XYZ file of C-alpha atoms in Angstrom:
429
model
C 0.057 0.113 0.035
C 1.164 3.720 -1.193
C 2.308 6.028 1.731
C 2.217 9.879 1.840
C 5.268 11.646 3.669
C 4.654 15.080 4.843
C 7.032 17.565 6.283
C 5.491 19.808 8.361
C 5.678 23.784 8.694
C 5.356 25.323 5.609
C 2.707 27.927 4.824
C 0.334 27.447 2.189
C 0.046 29.870 -0.562
C -0.997 30.065 -4.103
C -4.337 28.646 -5.826
C -5.837 25.218 -5.615
C -8.487 23.905 -8.432
C -11.530 22.501 -6.698
C -12.797 19.189 -8.478
C -16.252 17.826 -8.854
C -18.139 16.359 -5.942
C -17.650 12.690 -5.699
C -20.895 12.231 -3.589
C -22.655 14.265 -6.796
C -20.605 12.418 -9.126
C -21.547 9.009 -8.065
C -25.414 9.154 -7.959
C -25.396 10.975 -11.247
C -23.388 7.907 -12.870
C -25.857 5.569 -11.320
C -28.715 7.622 -13.051
C -27.440 6.303 -16.125
C -29.480 3.345 -15.461
C -32.498 4.982 -15.999
C -32.312 5.573 -19.518
C -31.315 3.795 -22.720
C -29.960 7.118 -24.244
C -26.379 8.500 -23.034
C -26.128 10.669 -20.171
C -22.637 12.715 -20.794
C -21.299 14.070 -17.309
C -18.455 16.626 -17.108
C -16.232 17.805 -14.306
C -16.173 14.191 -12.878
C -13.129 13.834 -10.398
C -10.553 11.363 -10.992
C -11.064 8.879 -8.185
C -10.902 5.189 -7.155
C -14.660 5.250 -6.309
C -15.389 6.579 -9.475
C -13.538 3.829 -11.119
C -14.973 1.531 -8.959
C -18.267 2.436 -9.799
C -17.780 2.337 -13.561
C -16.740 -1.176 -13.066
C -20.028 -1.646 -11.041
C -22.359 -0.137 -13.944
C -20.050 -2.227 -16.794
C -21.438 -5.420 -15.154
C -24.861 -3.867 -15.722
C -24.560 -3.073 -19.342
C -23.597 0.279 -19.233
C -20.992 1.671 -21.923
C -18.553 3.944 -20.579
C -16.454 6.591 -23.048
C -14.059 8.824 -21.332
C -13.052 12.053 -23.505
C -10.004 12.734 -24.307
C -7.766 15.410 -22.742
C -9.005 19.085 -23.546
C -6.918 22.543 -23.610
C -6.525 23.511 -19.791
C -7.610 19.735 -18.580
C -4.976 18.136 -16.476
C -4.489 15.318 -13.522
C -5.906 18.135 -11.227
C -9.374 18.683 -13.492
C -12.098 16.895 -14.086
C -12.929 14.477 -16.700
C -15.951 13.717 -19.245
C -17.630 10.538 -19.216
C -20.560 9.389 -21.344
C -22.791 6.398 -20.099
C -25.021 4.507 -22.401
C -27.190 1.816 -20.651
C -28.989 0.674 -23.933
C -29.478 -2.469 -22.202
C -29.559 -3.573 -18.623
C -27.757 -7.144 -19.233
C -27.537 -7.918 -15.487
C -29.798 -6.941 -12.560
C -27.776 -8.708 -10.193
C -25.117 -6.057 -8.442
C -22.614 -8.914 -6.873
C -20.956 -9.006 -3.243
C -17.204 -8.632 -4.893
C -18.104 -5.242 -6.555
C -20.592 -3.486 -4.217
C -18.597 -4.261 -0.935
C -15.865 -1.703 -1.589
C -18.283 0.947 -1.972
C -21.631 1.834 0.156
C -22.843 4.308 -2.600
C -23.037 1.306 -5.215
C -26.149 -0.095 -3.528
C -28.074 2.896 -4.586
C -28.021 1.099 -8.037
C -30.876 -1.175 -6.909
C -33.444 2.112 -7.385
C -32.726 2.423 -10.925
C -32.411 -1.188 -11.791
C -35.792 -1.857 -10.093
C -37.867 0.810 -11.662
C -36.270 0.064 -15.100
C -36.618 -3.525 -14.934
C -39.012 -4.581 -12.456
C -36.238 -6.508 -10.027
C -32.862 -6.143 -9.057
C -30.762 -8.225 -6.746
C -28.155 -6.093 -4.725
C -25.824 -7.091 -2.131
C -25.700 -5.256 0.968
C -22.966 -2.547 0.753
C -19.478 -1.822 2.411
C -17.799 0.960 2.552
C -15.992 3.314 5.393
C -16.205 1.798 8.812
C -17.878 4.616 10.639
C -20.842 3.228 11.900
C -23.296 0.565 10.688
C -25.643 2.833 8.243
C -28.102 0.568 7.907
C -29.966 0.419 4.632
C -33.473 -0.054 5.724
C -34.450 3.454 4.970
C -33.659 3.047 1.531
C -35.463 -0.126 1.405
C -38.438 1.220 3.040
C -38.882 3.929 0.471
C -38.794 1.569 -2.447
C -41.309 -0.658 -0.169
C -43.511 2.341 -0.294
C -43.899 2.807 -3.958
C -44.779 -0.885 -4.099
C -41.701 -3.116 -4.069
C -41.737 -6.330 -2.322
C -38.394 -6.671 -0.769
C -36.620 -9.630 0.987
C -33.223 -9.789 2.356
C -31.522 -13.477 1.709
C -27.929 -14.448 1.879
C -26.550 -10.975 2.120
C -28.515 -9.725 -0.894
C -31.655 -7.287 -0.977
C -34.048 -8.904 -3.535
C -36.404 -6.062 -4.742
C -39.654 -6.841 -7.166
C -42.200 -4.926 -8.727
C -43.044 -6.848 -11.505
C -46.365 -4.562 -12.717
C -44.022 -1.262 -12.261
C -43.680 0.994 -9.208
C -46.289 3.171 -8.404
C -46.381 6.902 -6.531
C -46.796 6.923 -2.961
C -46.058 8.978 0.045
C -42.404 8.143 1.561
C -41.864 9.918 5.117
C -38.156 9.740 6.474
C -37.918 9.433 10.182
C -34.750 10.877 10.169
C -32.749 12.726 7.213
C -30.966 10.550 4.816
C -29.122 11.317 1.951
C -28.815 7.920 0.412
C -32.599 7.350 1.052
C -33.589 10.306 -0.541
C -31.373 9.556 -3.819
C -32.770 6.092 -3.700
C -36.423 7.659 -3.762
C -35.561 9.932 -6.345
C -34.495 7.573 -8.849
C -37.274 5.302 -8.226
C -39.972 7.713 -8.287
C -39.099 9.156 -11.674
C -40.168 6.119 -13.504
C -43.088 5.258 -11.050
C -46.552 5.578 -12.139
C -48.227 8.590 -10.469
C -47.188 11.049 -7.817
C -44.808 10.547 -5.036
C -43.927 12.986 -2.189
C -41.126 12.633 -0.205
C -40.896 14.168 3.145
C -38.121 14.873 5.277
C -36.133 14.981 2.520
C -32.173 15.737 2.413
C -31.564 19.111 1.373
C -27.654 18.737 0.381
C -26.614 20.093 -2.608
C -25.396 16.914 -4.084
C -29.542 15.776 -3.931
C -30.103 18.934 -5.590
C -27.780 18.156 -8.160
C -29.099 14.705 -8.892
C -32.618 16.326 -9.419
C -31.530 18.999 -11.620
C -30.011 16.481 -13.816
C -33.122 13.830 -13.754
C -34.821 17.240 -14.778
C -32.936 17.568 -17.701
C -33.273 13.798 -18.601
C -37.094 14.754 -18.562
C -38.148 13.796 -15.000
C -40.878 16.081 -13.197
C -39.617 16.915 -9.896
C -40.717 19.992 -7.509
C -38.924 21.131 -4.092
C -35.562 19.676 -4.479
C -33.427 21.467 -1.865
C -36.139 21.572 0.518
C -37.433 19.173 2.874
C -40.504 17.669 0.622
C -40.315 16.930 -2.882
C -42.699 16.155 -5.317
C -42.063 13.699 -8.191
C -44.773 13.128 -10.822
C -43.618 9.853 -12.647
C -43.164 9.879 -16.117
C -42.802 6.513 -18.629
C -39.235 7.278 -19.603
C -36.135 9.439 -19.575
C -33.718 10.574 -22.211
C -30.293 11.671 -22.246
C -28.726 14.724 -21.116
C -25.455 16.871 -20.571
C -24.750 17.928 -17.084
C -21.877 19.177 -15.028
C -20.987 18.204 -11.688
C -21.189 20.508 -9.176
C -17.704 21.695 -7.330
C -16.892 19.361 -3.985
C -17.784 21.243 -0.923
C -16.134 18.892 1.140
C -12.965 19.161 -0.807
C -13.306 23.079 -0.554
C -13.999 22.779 2.979
C -10.855 20.482 3.717
C -8.526 22.921 1.771
C -10.020 25.861 3.320
C -9.047 24.106 6.724
C -5.682 23.070 5.336
C -4.734 27.153 4.976
C -6.147 27.981 8.137
C -4.158 25.238 10.020
C -0.804 26.269 8.354
C -1.492 29.943 7.609
C -0.807 31.783 4.186
C -3.361 32.845 1.555
C -4.780 30.325 -1.114
C -7.540 30.584 -3.753
C -9.859 27.672 -4.019
C -10.745 28.104 -7.723
C -13.956 27.498 -8.701
C -15.362 26.798 -5.016
C -18.947 28.101 -4.248
C -19.274 29.429 -1.067
C -23.500 28.782 -1.162
C -22.294 25.123 -0.862
C -20.716 25.008 2.772
C -21.490 28.487 3.991
C -22.055 27.016 8.021
C -18.558 25.868 7.670
C -16.792 29.018 6.464
C -18.747 30.814 9.016
C -17.163 28.888 11.642
C -13.772 29.129 10.137
C -14.401 32.956 10.119
C -15.439 32.430 13.831
C -11.893 30.625 14.211
C -9.968 33.691 12.920
C -9.755 32.999 9.331
C -10.702 35.457 6.640
C -12.745 34.197 4.016
C -13.727 36.032 1.038
C -15.890 34.944 -2.180
C -14.999 36.247 -5.544
C -15.341 35.486 -9.108
C -12.524 33.029 -9.389
C -13.855 30.697 -5.979
C -13.300 31.555 -2.372
C -9.968 32.891 -1.056
C -9.005 31.831 2.408
C -6.052 33.751 4.399
C -4.438 33.536 8.020
C -1.749 35.871 8.252
C -0.119 36.259 11.862
C -3.488 35.766 13.487
C -3.747 32.799 16.012
C -6.784 29.960 15.600
C -9.481 30.458 17.945
C -11.421 27.555 19.512
C -14.981 27.168 18.131
C -17.718 24.509 19.493
C -19.530 22.981 16.511
C -22.638 20.211 16.185
C -22.568 18.280 12.922
C -26.119 18.544 11.219
C -27.285 17.795 7.898
C -27.321 20.359 5.374
C -27.273 23.661 5.480
C -25.527 22.826 9.188
C -21.697 22.014 9.804
C -21.144 18.835 7.477
C -20.135 15.334 9.347
C -17.961 15.084 6.208
C -15.964 18.020 7.553
C -15.899 17.092 11.402
C -12.477 14.876 11.624
C -10.588 17.763 9.458
C -12.081 20.683 11.930
C -10.713 18.500 15.086
C -7.222 18.439 13.295
C -7.415 22.321 13.073
C -8.755 22.542 16.768
C -5.744 20.860 17.868
C -3.841 23.949 17.804
C -6.434 26.353 18.424
C -6.357 28.672 21.528
C -8.589 27.066 24.092
C -10.524 24.132 24.428
C -13.154 23.667 21.824
C -16.200 20.678 21.799
C -17.025 18.858 18.681
C -20.312 17.195 18.615
C -20.770 14.350 15.888
C -24.391 13.976 15.585
C -24.853 12.090 12.317
C -22.902 8.890 12.413
C -21.639 6.833 15.734
C -18.236 5.605 15.705
C -16.604 8.795 13.804
C -14.110 9.709 16.065
C -11.304 6.977 14.527
C -9.047 9.497 13.970
C -8.661 10.711 17.408
C -6.132 8.058 18.241
C -4.110 8.998 15.338
C -4.144 12.693 15.957
C -3.013 11.918 19.298
C 0.027 10.293 18.113
C 0.831 14.027 16.650
C 0.409 15.179 20.232
C -3.281 16.439 20.132
C -5.025 16.410 23.655
C -8.593 15.185 22.953
C -10.790 13.604 25.457
C -14.007 11.924 24.444
C -17.174 11.945 25.869
C -20.032 9.601 23.998
C -20.768 11.682 20.932
C -18.374 14.699 22.249
C -14.742 15.183 21.810
C -13.280 18.110 23.803
C -10.138 19.202 22.105
C -7.512 21.237 23.832
C -5.238 23.312 21.864
C -1.403 22.638 22.034
C 1.536 24.808 21.144
C 2.766 22.115 18.704
C 2.439 19.050 16.847
C 4.987 16.749 16.218
C 5.354 14.071 13.143
C 4.748 10.746 13.720
C 3.735 7.550 11.696
C -0.034 7.336 11.497
C -2.466 5.009 9.799
C -5.948 6.296 7.893
C -9.109 4.790 9.002
C -11.613 6.156 6.644
C -11.858 8.522 3.823
C -12.301 11.782 6.086
C -10.364 10.657 9.178
C -7.220 10.059 6.494
C -7.355 13.808 5.528
C -7.714 15.038 9.324
C -3.841 13.427 9.408
C -2.934 15.345 6.440
C -3.971 18.605 8.019
C -2.202 17.669 11.376
C 0.823 16.591 9.369
C 1.134 19.856 7.768
C 1.414 21.694 10.901
C 3.532 19.289 12.669
C 7.004 19.645 13.134
C 9.410 17.011 11.563
C 7.894 14.025 9.381
C 4.763 12.480 9.403
C 4.019 9.281 7.688
C 0.375 8.182 6.717
C -0.256 4.766 5.828
C -3.384 3.242 3.993
C -3.603 6.315 1.834
C -6.105 4.569 -0.364
C -8.641 6.174 1.555
C -7.172 9.214 0.356
C -7.318 8.255 -3.269
C -11.498 7.342 -2.955
C -11.978 11.049 -2.225
C -9.532 13.619 -2.817
C -8.096 13.873 -6.585
C -4.498 14.809 -6.731
C -4.071 15.741 -3.238
C -0.423 15.871 -3.256
C 0.075 17.716 -6.420
C -2.674 20.259 -5.174
C -0.717 20.948 -2.007
C 2.726 20.917 -3.552
C 1.802 23.978 -5.927
C 1.003 25.730 -2.751
C 4.597 25.421 -1.063
C 3.622 21.922 1.074
C 6.162 19.375 1.375
C 4.502 16.057 0.239
C 5.479 12.882 -1.071
C 3.791 9.917 -2.243
C 5.966 6.618 -1.635
C 4.679 3.562 -3.750
C 4.628 0.428 -2.057
């Protein structure tokens, strides 16, 4: 397995292009199963999760074409992918494919909606809690699907097609909302989704589905109304910029000091996180180019946060923010409300000298004067990049093991940081 070695202590100055959002690209790719025409996506990030999902879609009969490089494109910029599912040749998504990535379970919705049956392995993915799929399956049952769990697979049937219904989620679920949307667009009649996720990635999926001919109202609110149509067509759609990557690099600049333009970033996608950084003493300015992040001379102030569904503070930025708070003045309180077991990065940050005390779903982070480089191990996608942030500010070298987690969600991380003055090196196994 590859490792990343970081020599800390360098300020970050320059510009970082923000990639397309992984959490938007994956459901958009899955939506290609809903039509026999071509869905072309631009600004798709070059990530291992995208490659893995491409293999899964190919198993179902989706043809994939990646456009050649265009002027201005590089390893740090998105790619153009065309997906065509003229025929779904296999309604089964096997364990060996689905187990590598949780989001791949969402193929159950479009395959069921289009073919009347689907057999999908229960998912794998990051080990940050149980994250059951019961709400996703409940949504399909509300649309008339018959579902049984057998030998580690969800078997769904709707031989006469799905029918519109009312789906009321007991808690906000992004995966559940994605699933409900993709199932409802081809269902007969009207579907109402209550307590729907409001995340930008849900809105992006809805916008793409509308381009394909779907009838959707209310995306971006907690109540979405879908009027089913008999078929969908092809479309062209650009993946929105990655708000989690934006927040991650903003926190890296906050941690090290410096002045960086996050090119193509949109403040409206993560305003709550940017507000928190402002309270911590970081200067944030939105421009026509993106978001400019600066911290020159001013120390880091301790700030308390609770993670919450959008538009609240994202759980996917919790680990990165905790890394930032390890060098804050005072003690911060971080409460994780979305996932259990999402504090696995605490012990690794402690190896760098952080002082963190856990009390149930709350972490108390006492700022320290300095961090010291050490060998650490990534445990999941977001935890791994929190160790990068810690390593950038630590004295000496930090070696991060199991960086395949980073490759799942951060496009060209080493080169983006290096171009701004960081000393980051990938060590191939």
